[in-house]
Short mmCIF file of C-alpha atoms in Angstrom, two decimals:
data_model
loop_
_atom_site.label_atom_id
_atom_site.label_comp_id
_atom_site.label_asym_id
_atom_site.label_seq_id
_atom_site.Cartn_x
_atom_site.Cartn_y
_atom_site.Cartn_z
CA UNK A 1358 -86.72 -48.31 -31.64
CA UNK A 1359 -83.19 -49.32 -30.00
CA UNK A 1360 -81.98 -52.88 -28.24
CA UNK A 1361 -81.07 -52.34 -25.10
CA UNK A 1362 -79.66 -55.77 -23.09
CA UNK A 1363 -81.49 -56.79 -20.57
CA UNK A 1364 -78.41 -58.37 -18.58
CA UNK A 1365 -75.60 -56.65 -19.28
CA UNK A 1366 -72.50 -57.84 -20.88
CA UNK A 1367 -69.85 -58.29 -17.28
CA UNK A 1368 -72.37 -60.43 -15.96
CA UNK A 1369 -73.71 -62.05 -19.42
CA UNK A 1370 -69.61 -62.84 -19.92
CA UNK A 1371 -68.68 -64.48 -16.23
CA UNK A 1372 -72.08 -66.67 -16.75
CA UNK A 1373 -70.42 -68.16 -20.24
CA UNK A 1374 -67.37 -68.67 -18.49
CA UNK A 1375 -69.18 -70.69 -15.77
CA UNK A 1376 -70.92 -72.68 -18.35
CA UNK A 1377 -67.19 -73.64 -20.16
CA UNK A 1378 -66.10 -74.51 -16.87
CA UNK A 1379 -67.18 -78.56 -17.10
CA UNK A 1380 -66.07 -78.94 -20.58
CA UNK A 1381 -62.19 -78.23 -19.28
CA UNK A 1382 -62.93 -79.79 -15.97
CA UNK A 1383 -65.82 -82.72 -15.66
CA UNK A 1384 -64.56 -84.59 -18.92
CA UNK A 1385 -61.78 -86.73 -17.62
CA UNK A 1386 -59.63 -87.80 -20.82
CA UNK A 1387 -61.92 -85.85 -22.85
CA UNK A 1388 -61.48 -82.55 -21.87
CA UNK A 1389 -61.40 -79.76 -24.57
CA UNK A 1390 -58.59 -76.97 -24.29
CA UNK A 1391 -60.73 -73.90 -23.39
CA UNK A 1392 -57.92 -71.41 -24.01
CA UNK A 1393 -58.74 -72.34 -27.43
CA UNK A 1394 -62.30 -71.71 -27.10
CA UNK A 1395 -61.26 -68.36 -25.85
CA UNK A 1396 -59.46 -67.44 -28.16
CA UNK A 1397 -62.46 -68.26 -30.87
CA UNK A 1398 -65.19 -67.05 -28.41
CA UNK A 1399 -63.47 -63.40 -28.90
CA UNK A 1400 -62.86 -63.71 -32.56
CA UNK A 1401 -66.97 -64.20 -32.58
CA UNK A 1402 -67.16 -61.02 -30.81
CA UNK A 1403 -64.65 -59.05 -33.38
CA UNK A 1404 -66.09 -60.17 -36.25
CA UNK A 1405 -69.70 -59.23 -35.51
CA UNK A 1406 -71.13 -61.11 -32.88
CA UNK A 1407 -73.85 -62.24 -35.15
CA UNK A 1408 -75.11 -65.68 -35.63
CA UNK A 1409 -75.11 -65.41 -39.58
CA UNK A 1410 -71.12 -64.95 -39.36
CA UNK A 1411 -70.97 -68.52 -38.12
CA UNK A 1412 -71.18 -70.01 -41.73
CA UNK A 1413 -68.34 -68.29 -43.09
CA UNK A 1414 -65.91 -68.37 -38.99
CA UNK A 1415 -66.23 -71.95 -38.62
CA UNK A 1416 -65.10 -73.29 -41.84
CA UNK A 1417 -62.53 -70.96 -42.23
CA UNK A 1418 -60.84 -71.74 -38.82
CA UNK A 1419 -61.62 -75.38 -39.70
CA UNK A 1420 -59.40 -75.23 -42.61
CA UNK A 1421 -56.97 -73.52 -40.71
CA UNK A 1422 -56.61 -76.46 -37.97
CA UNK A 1423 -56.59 -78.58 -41.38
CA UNK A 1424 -53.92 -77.01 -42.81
CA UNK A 1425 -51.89 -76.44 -40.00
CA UNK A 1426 -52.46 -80.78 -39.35
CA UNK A 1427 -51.23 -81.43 -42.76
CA UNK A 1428 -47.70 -79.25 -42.63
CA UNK A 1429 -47.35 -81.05 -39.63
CA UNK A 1430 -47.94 -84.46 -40.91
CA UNK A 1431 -45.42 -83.79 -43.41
CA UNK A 1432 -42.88 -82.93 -40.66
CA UNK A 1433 -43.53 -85.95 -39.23
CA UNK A 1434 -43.06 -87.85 -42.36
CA UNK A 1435 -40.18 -86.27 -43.17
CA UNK A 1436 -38.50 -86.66 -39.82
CA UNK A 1437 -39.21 -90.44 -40.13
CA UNK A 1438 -37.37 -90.22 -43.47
CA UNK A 1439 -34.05 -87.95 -42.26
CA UNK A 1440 -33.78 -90.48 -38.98
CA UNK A 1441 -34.76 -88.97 -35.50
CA UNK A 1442 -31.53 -88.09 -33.17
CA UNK A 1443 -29.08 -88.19 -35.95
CA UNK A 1444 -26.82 -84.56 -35.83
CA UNK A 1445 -26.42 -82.75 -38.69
CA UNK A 1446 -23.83 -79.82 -38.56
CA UNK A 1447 -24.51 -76.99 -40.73
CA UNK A 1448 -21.38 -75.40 -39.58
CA UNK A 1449 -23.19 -72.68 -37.77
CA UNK A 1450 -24.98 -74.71 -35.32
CA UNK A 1451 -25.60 -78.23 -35.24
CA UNK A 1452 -29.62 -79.50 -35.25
CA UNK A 1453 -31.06 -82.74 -34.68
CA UNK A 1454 -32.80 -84.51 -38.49
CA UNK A 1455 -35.92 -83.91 -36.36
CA UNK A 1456 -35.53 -80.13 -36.18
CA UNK A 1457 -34.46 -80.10 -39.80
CA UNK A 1458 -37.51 -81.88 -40.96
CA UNK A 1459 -39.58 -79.42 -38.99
CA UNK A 1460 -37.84 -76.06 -40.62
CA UNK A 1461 -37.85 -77.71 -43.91
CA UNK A 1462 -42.13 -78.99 -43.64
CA UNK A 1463 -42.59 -75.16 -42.23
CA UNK A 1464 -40.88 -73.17 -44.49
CA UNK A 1465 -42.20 -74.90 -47.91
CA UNK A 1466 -45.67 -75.54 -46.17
CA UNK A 1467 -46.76 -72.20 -44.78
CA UNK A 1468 -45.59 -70.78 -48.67
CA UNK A 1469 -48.22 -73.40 -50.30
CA UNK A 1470 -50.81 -72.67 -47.67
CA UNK A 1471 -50.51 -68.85 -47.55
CA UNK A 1472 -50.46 -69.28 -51.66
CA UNK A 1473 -53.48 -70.92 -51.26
CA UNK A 1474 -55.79 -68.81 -49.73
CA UNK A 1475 -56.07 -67.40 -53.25
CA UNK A 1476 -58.36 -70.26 -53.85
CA UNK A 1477 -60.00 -70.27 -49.99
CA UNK A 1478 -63.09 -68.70 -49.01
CA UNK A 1479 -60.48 -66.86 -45.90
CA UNK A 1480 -59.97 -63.88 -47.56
CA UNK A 1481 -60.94 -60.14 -46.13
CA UNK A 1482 -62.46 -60.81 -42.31
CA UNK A 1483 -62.44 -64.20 -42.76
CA UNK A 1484 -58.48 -64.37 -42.67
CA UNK A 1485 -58.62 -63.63 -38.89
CA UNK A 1486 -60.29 -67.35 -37.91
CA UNK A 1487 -58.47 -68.99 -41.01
CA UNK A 1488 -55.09 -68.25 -38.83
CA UNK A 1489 -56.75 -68.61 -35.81
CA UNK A 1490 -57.38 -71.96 -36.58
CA UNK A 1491 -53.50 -72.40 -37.76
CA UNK A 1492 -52.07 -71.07 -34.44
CA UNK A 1493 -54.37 -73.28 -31.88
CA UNK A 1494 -53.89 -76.12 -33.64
CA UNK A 1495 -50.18 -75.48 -33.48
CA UNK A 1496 -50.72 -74.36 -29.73
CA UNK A 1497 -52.07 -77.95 -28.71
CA UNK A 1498 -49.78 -79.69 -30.39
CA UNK A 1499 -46.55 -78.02 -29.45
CA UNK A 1500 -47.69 -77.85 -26.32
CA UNK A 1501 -48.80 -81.78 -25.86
CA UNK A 1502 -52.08 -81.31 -24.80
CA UNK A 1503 -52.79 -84.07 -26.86
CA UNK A 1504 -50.63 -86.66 -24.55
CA UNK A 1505 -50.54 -84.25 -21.19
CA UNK A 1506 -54.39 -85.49 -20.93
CA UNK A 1507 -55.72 -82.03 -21.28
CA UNK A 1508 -57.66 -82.51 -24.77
CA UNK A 1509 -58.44 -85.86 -25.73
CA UNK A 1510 -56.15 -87.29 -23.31
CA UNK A 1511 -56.80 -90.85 -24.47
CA UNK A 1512 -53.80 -91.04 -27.38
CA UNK A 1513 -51.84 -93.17 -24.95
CA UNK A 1514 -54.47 -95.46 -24.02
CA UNK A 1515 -54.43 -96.87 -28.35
CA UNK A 1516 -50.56 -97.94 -27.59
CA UNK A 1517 -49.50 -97.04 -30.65
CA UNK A 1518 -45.84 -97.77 -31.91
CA UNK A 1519 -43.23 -95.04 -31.95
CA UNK A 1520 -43.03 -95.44 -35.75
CA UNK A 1521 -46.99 -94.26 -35.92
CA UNK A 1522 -47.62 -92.05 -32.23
CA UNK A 1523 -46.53 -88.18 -34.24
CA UNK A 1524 -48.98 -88.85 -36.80
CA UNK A 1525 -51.75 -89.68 -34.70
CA UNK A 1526 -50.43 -87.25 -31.86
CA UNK A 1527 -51.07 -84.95 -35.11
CA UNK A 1528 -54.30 -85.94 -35.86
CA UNK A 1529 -55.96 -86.18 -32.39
CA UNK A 1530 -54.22 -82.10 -31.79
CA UNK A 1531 -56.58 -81.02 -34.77
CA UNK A 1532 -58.99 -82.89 -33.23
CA UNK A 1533 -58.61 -81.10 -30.33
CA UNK A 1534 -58.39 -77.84 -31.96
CA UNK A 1535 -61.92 -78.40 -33.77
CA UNK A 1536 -63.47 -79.51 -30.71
CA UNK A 1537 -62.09 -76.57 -28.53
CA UNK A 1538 -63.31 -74.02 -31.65
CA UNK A 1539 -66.34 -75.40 -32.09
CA UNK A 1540 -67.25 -74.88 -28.24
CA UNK A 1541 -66.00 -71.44 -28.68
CA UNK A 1542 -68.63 -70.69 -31.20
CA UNK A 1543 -70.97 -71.99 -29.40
CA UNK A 1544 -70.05 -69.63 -26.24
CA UNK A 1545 -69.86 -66.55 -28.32
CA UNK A 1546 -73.48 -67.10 -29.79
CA UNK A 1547 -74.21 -67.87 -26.43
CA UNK A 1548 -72.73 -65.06 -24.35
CA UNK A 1549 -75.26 -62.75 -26.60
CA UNK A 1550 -78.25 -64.67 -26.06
CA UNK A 1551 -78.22 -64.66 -23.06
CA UNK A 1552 -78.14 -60.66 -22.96
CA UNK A 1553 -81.85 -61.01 -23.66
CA UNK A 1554 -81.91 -57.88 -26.16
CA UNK A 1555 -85.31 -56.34 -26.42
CA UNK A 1556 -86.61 -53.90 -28.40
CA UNK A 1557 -87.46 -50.37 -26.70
CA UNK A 1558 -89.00 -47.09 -27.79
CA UNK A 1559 -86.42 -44.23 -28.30
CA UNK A 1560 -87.51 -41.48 -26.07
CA UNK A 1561 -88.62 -38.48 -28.66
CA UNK A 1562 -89.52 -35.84 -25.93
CA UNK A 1563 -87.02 -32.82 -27.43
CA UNK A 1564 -85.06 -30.82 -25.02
CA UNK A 1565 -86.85 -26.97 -24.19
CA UNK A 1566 -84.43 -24.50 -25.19
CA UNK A 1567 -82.91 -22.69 -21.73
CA UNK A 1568 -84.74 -18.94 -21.55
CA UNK A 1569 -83.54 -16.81 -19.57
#
């Protein structure tokens, strides 16, 4: 016996597309960022394409998002603490306490997160959605998807105070992030259901040798 699809794959892929469409488009404030369900839609794809590798993807880009959230969280703590604006000249270049915070939260959080993977199930295959997760979190929050209105659009509508907006800003990007991977697992699981694979009979008639 051998699967064979019964759509194939070009056409099984521009139907999932279609189907993400309305969860980018028709949500208003809620939108989710499908580049990040892209992006996690093909990671289901390199890692298998199977539904049992679903246990082991999700959490491991979820603590990715989480880990990314928290490094960031200390930025913004530590910004708050330097004083936002202020110059600081380092004799080479000068850099904003805000930029300062940010190389300082980056450079001693990635080497405790990194460090502990050790003690993460994100080790071997499961590496590739751990930083997944890291890098689209980073991606909407860097890129203020967040506040733009293109995930979760409605931070702006809480009104919260200067002192507090990074942290949640923060908070509702790995929100974001989650949402946006979770839809991408769902397309990937998707995309191959909907090949219809069926079971058919190998053909066993052997090839007659050529006489002459």
């Amino acid at each position: 016996m051998e699967t064979k699809n019964t759509i194939p794959l070009w056409l099984a892929v521009a139907i999932t597309v279609v189907v993400s469409l309305p969860f980018g488009i028709w949500l208003g404030k809620l939108n989710f960022p499908l580049w990040a369900a892209f992006i996690v839609w093909a990671e289901y794809f390199a890692l298998g394409a199977k539904p049992s590798i679903l246990k082991n993807m999700v959490p491991a880009y979820v603590l990715g998002v989480v880990g990314g959230a928290i490094i960031c969280e200390v930025y913004a703590a530590l910004s708050k603490a330097l004083g936002s604006g202020t110059v600081l000249d380092f004799g080479l270049q000068q850099l904003t306490k805000d930029n300062t915070a940010l190389y300082i939260a980056f450079f001693v959080g990635f080497c405790v997160l990194i460090y502990a993977m050790k003690w993460m199930p994100v080790n071997g295959a499961w590496s590739l959605p751990f930083f997944n997760g890291v890098s689209v979190f980073l991606g909407v929050f860097f890129t203020g998807s967040v506040v733009s209105g293109s995930a979760l659009g409605w931070f702006n509508d809480f009104g919260f105070s200067s002192d507090v907006a990074l942290y949640w800003n923060i908070a509702f990007s790995a929100i974001a992030a989650i949402m946006g991977g979770l839809l991408g697992a769902f397309l990937g699981w998707f995309n191959i259901v909907i090949l219809f694979p069926r079971q058919v009979t190998k053909s066993t008639v052997a090839e007659q040798p050529v006489r002459p």
